[in-house]
PDB file of N, CA and C in Angstrom:
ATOM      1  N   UNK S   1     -59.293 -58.787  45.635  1.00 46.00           N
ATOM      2  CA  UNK S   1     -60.278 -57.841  45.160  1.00 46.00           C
ATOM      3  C   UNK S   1     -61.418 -58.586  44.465  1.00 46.00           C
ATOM      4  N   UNK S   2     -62.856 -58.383  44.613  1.00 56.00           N
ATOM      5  CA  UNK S   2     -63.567 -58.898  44.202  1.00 56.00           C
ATOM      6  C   UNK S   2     -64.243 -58.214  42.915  1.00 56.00           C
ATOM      7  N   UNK S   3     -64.421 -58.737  41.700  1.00 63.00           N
ATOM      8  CA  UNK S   3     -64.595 -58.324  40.452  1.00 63.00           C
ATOM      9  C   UNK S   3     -66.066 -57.491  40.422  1.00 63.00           C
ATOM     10  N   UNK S   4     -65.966 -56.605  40.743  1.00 59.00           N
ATOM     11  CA  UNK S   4     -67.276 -55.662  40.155  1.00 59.00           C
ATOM     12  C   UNK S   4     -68.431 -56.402  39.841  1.00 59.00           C
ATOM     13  N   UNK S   5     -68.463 -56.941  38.545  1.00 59.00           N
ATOM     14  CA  UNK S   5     -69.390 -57.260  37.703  1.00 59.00           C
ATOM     15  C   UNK S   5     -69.432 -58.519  38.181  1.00 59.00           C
ATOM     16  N   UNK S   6     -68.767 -59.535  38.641  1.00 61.00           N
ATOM     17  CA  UNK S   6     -69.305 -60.668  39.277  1.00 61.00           C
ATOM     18  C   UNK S   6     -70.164 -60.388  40.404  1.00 61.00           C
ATOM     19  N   UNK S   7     -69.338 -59.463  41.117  1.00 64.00           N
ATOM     20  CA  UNK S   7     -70.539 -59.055  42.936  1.00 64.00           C
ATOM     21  C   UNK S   7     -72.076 -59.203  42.223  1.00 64.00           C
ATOM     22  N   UNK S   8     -72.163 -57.728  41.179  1.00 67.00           N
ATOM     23  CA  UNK S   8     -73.572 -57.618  41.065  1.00 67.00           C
ATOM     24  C   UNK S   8     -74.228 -58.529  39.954  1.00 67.00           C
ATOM     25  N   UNK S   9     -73.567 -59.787  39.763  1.00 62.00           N
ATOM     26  CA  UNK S   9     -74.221 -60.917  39.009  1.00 62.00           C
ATOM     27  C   UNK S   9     -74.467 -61.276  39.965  1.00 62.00           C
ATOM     28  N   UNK S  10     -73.703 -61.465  41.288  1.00 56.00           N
ATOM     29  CA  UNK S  10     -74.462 -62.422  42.427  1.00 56.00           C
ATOM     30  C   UNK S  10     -75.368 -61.822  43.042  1.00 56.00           C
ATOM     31  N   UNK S  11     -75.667 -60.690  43.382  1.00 63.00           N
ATOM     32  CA  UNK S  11     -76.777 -59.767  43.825  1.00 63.00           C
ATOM     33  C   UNK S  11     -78.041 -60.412  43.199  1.00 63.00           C
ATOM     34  N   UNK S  12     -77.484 -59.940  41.687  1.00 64.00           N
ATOM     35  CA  UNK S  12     -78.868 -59.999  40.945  1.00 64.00           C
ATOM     36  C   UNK S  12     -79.669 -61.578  41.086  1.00 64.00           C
ATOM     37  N   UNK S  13     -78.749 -62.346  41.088  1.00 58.00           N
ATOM     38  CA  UNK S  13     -78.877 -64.022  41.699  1.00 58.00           C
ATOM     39  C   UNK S  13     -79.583 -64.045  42.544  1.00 58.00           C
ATOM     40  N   UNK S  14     -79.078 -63.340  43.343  1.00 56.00           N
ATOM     41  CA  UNK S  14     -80.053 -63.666  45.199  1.00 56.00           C
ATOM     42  C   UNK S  14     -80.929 -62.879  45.206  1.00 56.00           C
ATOM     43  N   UNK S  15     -81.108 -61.839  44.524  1.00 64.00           N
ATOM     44  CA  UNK S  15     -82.445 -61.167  44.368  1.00 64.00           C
ATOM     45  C   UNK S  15     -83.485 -61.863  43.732  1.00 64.00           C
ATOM     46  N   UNK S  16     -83.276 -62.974  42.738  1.00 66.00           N
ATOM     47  CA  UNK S  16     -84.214 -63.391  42.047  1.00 66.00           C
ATOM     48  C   UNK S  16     -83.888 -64.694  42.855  1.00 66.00           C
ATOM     49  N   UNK S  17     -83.788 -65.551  43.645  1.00 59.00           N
ATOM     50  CA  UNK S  17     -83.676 -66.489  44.118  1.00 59.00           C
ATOM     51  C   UNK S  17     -84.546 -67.753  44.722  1.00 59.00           C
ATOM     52  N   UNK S  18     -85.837 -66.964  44.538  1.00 63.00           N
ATOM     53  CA  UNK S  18     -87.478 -67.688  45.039  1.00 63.00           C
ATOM     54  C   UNK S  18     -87.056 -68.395  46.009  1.00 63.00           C
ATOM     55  N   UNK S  19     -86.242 -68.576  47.103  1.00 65.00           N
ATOM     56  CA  UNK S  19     -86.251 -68.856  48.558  1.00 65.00           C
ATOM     57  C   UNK S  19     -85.019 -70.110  48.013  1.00 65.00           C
ATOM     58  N   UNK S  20     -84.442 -70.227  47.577  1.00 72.00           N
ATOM     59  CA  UNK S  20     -83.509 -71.096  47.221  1.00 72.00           C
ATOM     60  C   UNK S  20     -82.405 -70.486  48.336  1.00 72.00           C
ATOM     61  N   UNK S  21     -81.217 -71.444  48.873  1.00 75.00           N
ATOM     62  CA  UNK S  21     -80.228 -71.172  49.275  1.00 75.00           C
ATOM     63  C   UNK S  21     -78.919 -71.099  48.402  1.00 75.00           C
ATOM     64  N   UNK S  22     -78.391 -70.017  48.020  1.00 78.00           N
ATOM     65  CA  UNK S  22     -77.346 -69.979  47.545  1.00 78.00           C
ATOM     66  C   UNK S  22     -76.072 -69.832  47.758  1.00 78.00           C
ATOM     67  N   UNK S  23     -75.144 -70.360  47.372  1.00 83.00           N
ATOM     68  CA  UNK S  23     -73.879 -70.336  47.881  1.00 83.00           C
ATOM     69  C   UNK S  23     -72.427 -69.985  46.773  1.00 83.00           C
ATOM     70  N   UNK S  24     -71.549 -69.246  46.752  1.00 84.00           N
ATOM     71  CA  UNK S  24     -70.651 -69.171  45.853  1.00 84.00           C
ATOM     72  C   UNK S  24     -69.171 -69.676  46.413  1.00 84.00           C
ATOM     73  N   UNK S  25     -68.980 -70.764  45.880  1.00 88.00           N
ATOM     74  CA  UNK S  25     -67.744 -71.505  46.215  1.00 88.00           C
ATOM     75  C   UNK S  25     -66.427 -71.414  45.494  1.00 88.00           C
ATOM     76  N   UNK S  26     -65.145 -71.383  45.882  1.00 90.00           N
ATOM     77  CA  UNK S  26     -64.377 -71.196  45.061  1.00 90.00           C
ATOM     78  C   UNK S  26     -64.242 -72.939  45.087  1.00 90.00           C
ATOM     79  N   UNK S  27     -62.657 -73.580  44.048  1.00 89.00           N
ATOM     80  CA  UNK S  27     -62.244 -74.761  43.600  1.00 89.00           C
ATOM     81  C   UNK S  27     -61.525 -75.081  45.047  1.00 89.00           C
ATOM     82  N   UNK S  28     -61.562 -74.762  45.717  1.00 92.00           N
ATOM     83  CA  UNK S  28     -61.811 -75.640  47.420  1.00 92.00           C
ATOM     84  C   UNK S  28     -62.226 -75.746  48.188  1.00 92.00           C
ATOM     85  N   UNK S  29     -63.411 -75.495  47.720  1.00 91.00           N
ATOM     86  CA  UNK S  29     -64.966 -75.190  48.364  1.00 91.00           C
ATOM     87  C   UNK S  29     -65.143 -74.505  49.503  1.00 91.00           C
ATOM     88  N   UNK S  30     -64.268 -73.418  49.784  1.00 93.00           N
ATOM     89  CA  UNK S  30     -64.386 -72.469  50.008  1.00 93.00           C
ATOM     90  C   UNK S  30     -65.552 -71.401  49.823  1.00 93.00           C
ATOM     91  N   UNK S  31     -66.562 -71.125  51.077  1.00 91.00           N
ATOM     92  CA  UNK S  31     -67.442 -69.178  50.428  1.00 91.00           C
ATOM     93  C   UNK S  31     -67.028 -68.622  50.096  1.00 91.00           C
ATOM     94  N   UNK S  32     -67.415 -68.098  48.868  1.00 89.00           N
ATOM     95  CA  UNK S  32     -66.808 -67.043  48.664  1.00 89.00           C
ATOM     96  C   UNK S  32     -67.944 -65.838  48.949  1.00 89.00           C
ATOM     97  N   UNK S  33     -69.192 -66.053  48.449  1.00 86.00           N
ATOM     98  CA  UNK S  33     -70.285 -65.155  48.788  1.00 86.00           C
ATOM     99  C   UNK S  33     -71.561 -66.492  49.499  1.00 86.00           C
ATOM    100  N   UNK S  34     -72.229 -65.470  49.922  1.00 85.00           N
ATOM    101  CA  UNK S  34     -73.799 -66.571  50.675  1.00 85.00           C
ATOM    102  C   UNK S  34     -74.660 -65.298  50.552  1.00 85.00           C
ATOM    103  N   UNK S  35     -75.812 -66.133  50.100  1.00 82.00           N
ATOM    104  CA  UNK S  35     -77.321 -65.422  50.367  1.00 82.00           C
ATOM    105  C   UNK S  35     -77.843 -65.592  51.926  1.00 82.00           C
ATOM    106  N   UNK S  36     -78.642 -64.715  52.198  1.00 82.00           N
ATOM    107  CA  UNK S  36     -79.018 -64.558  52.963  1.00 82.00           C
ATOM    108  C   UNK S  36     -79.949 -65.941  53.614  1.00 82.00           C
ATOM    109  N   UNK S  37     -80.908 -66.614  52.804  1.00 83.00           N
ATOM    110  CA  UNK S  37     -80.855 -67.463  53.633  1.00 83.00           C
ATOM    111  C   UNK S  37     -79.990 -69.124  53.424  1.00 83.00           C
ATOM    112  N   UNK S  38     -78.770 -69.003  53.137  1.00 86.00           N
ATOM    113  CA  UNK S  38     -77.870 -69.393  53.368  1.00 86.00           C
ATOM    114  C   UNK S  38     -76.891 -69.457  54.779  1.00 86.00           C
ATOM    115  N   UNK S  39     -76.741 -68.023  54.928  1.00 86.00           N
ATOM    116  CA  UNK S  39     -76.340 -67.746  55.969  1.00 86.00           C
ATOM    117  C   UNK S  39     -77.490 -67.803  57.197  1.00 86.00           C
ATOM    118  N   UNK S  40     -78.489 -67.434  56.877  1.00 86.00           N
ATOM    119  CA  UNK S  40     -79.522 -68.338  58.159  1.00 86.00           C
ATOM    120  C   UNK S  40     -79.252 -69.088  58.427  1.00 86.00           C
ATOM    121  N   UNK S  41     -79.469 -70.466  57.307  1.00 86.00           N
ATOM    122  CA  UNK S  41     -78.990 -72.179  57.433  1.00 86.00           C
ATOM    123  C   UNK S  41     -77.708 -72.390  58.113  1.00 86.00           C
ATOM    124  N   UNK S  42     -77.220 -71.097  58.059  1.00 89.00           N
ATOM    125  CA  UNK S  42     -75.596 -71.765  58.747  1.00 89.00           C
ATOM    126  C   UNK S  42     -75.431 -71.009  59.958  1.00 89.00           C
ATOM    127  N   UNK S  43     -76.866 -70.248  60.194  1.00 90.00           N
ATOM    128  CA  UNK S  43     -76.700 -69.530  61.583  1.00 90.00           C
ATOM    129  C   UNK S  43     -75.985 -68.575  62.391  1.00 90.00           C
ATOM    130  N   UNK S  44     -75.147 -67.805  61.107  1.00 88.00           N
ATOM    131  CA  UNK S  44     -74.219 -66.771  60.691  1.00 88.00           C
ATOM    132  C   UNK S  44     -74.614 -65.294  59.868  1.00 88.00           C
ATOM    133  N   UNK S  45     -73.748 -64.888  59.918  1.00 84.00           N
ATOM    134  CA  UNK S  45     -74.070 -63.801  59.411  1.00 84.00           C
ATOM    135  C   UNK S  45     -73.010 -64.006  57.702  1.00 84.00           C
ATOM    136  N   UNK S  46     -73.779 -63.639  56.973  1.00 79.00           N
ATOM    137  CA  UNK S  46     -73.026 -63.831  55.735  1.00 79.00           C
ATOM    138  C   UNK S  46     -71.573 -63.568  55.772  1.00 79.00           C
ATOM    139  N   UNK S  47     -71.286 -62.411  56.125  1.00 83.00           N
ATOM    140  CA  UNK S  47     -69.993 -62.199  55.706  1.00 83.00           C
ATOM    141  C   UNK S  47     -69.074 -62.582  56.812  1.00 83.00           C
ATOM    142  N   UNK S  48     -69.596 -63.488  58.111  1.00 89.00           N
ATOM    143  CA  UNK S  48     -68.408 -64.309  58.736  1.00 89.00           C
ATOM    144  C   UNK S  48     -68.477 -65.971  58.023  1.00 89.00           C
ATOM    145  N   UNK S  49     -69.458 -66.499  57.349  1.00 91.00           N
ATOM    146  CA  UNK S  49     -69.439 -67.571  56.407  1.00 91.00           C
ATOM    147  C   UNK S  49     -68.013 -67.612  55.374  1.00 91.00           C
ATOM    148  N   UNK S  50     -68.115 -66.185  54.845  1.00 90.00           N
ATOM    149  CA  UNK S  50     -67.521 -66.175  54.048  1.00 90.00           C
ATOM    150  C   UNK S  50     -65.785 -66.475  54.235  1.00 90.00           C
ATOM    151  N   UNK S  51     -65.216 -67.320  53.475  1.00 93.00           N
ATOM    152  CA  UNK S  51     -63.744 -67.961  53.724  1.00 93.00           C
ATOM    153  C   UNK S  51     -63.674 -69.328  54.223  1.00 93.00           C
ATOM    154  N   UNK S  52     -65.252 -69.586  54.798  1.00 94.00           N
ATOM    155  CA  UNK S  52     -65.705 -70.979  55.428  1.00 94.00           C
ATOM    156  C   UNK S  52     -65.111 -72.101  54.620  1.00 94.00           C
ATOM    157  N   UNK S  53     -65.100 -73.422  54.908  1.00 94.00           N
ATOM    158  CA  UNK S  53     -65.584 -74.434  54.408  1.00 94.00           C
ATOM    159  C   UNK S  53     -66.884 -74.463  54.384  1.00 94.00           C
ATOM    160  N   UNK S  54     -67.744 -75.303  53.137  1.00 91.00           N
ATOM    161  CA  UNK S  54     -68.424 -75.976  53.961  1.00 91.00           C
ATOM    162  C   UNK S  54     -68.676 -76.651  54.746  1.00 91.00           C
ATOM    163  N   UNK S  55     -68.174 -77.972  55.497  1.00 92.00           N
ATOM    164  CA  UNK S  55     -68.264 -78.160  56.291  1.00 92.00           C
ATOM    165  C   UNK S  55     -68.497 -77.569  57.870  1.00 92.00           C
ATOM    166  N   UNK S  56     -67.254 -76.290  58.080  1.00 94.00           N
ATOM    167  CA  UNK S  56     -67.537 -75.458  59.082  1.00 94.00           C
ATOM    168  C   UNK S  56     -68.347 -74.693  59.056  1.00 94.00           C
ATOM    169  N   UNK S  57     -69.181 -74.173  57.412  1.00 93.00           N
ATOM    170  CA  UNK S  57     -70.041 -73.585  58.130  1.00 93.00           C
ATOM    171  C   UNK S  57     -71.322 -74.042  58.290  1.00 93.00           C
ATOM    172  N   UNK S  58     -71.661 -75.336  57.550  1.00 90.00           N
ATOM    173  CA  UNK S  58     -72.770 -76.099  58.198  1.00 90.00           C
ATOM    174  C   UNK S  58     -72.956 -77.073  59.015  1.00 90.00           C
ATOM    175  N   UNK S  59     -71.819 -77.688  59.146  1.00 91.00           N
ATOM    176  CA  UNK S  59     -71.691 -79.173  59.475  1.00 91.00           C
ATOM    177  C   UNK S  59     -72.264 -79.762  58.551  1.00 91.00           C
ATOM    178  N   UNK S  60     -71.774 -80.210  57.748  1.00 89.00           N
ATOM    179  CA  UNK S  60     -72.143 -81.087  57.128  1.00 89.00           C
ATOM    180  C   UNK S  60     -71.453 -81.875  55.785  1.00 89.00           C
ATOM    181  N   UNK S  61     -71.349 -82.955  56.025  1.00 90.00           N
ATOM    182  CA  UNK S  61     -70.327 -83.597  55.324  1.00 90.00           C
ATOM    183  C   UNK S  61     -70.963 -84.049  53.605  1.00 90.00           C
ATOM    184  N   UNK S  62     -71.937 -84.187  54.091  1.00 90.00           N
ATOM    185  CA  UNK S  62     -73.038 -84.573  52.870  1.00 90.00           C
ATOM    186  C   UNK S  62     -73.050 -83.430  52.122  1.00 90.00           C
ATOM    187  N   UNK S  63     -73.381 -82.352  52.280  1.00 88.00           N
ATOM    188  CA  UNK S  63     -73.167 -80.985  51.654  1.00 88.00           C
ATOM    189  C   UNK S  63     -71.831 -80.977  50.539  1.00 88.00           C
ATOM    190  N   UNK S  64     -70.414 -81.104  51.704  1.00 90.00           N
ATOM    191  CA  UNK S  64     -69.515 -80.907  51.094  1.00 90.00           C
ATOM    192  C   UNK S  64     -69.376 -81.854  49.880  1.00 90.00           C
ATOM    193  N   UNK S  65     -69.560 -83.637  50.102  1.00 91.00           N
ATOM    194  CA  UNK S  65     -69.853 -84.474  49.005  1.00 91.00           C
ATOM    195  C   UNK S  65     -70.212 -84.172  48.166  1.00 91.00           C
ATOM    196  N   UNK S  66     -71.535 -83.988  47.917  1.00 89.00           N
ATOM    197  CA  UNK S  66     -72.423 -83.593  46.914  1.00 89.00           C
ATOM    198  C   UNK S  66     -71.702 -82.078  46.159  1.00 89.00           C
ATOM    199  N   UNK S  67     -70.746 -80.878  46.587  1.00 90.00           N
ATOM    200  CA  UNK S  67     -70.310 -80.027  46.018  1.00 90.00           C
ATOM    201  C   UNK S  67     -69.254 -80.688  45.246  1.00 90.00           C
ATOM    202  N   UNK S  68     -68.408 -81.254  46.339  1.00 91.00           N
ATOM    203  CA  UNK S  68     -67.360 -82.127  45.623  1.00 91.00           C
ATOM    204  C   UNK S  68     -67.502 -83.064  44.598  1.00 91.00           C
ATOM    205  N   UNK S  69     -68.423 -83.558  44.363  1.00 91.00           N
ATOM    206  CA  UNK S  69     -68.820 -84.480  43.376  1.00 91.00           C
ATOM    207  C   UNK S  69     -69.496 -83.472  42.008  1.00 91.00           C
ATOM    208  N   UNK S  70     -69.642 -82.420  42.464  1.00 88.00           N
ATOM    209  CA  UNK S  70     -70.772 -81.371  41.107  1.00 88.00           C
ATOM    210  C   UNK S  70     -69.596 -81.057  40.688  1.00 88.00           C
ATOM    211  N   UNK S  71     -68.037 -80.550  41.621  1.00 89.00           N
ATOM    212  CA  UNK S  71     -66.954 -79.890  41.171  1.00 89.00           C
ATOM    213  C   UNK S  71     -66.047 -81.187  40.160  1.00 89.00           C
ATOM    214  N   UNK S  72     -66.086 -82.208  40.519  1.00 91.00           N
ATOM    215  CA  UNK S  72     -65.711 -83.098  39.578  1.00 91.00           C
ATOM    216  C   UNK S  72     -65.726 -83.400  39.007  1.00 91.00           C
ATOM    217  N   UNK S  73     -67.305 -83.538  38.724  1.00 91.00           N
ATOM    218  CA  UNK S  73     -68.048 -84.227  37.164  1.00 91.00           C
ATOM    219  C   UNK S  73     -68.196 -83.041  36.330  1.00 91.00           C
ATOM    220  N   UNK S  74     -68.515 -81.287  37.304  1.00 86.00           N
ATOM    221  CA  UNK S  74     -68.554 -80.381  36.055  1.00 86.00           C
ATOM    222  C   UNK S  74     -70.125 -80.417  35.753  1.00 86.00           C
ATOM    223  N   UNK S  75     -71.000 -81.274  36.438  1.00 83.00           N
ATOM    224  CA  UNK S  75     -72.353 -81.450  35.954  1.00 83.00           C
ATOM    225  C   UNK S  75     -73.400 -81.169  37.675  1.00 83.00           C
ATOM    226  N   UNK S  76     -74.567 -80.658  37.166  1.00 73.00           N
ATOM    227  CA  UNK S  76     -75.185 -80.319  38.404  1.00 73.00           C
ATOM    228  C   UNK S  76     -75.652 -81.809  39.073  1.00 73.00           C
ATOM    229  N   UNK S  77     -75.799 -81.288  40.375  1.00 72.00           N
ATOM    230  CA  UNK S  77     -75.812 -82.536  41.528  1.00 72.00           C
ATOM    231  C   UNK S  77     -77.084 -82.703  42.228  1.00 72.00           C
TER     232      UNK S  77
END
């Protein structure tokens, strides 16, 4: 079940987003949510992203690094 008040924190996120790609990952970097042009970049429709890796849903290994490394240190990347 997804928490109410988190959904529409992420709404309100991607509504104010000035063309940024956003992504909500769980601790195995897992989607959990994608903005819209997120899911462009990955050439999907948001809600089949969602459960992705990153990797599968961009290709891209560098992506996943760079998450993996923000999830480690705890500090932005």
């Amino acid at each position: 079940m997804i928490d109410p008040i988190a959904s529409a924190a992420f709404a309100a996120l991607v509504e104010r987003r000035g063309g940024d790609v956003i992504l909500l990952v769980d601790e195995t970097l897992r989607i959990v949510r994608a903005g819209s042009e997120a899911a462009e970049l990955a050439e999907r429709p948001g809600e089949q992203i969602a459960g992705m890796s990153l990797i599968a849903a961009f290709g891209s290994a560098t992506l996943d690094a760079v998450a993996r490394q923000a999830l480690t240190s705890g500090e932005v990347v």
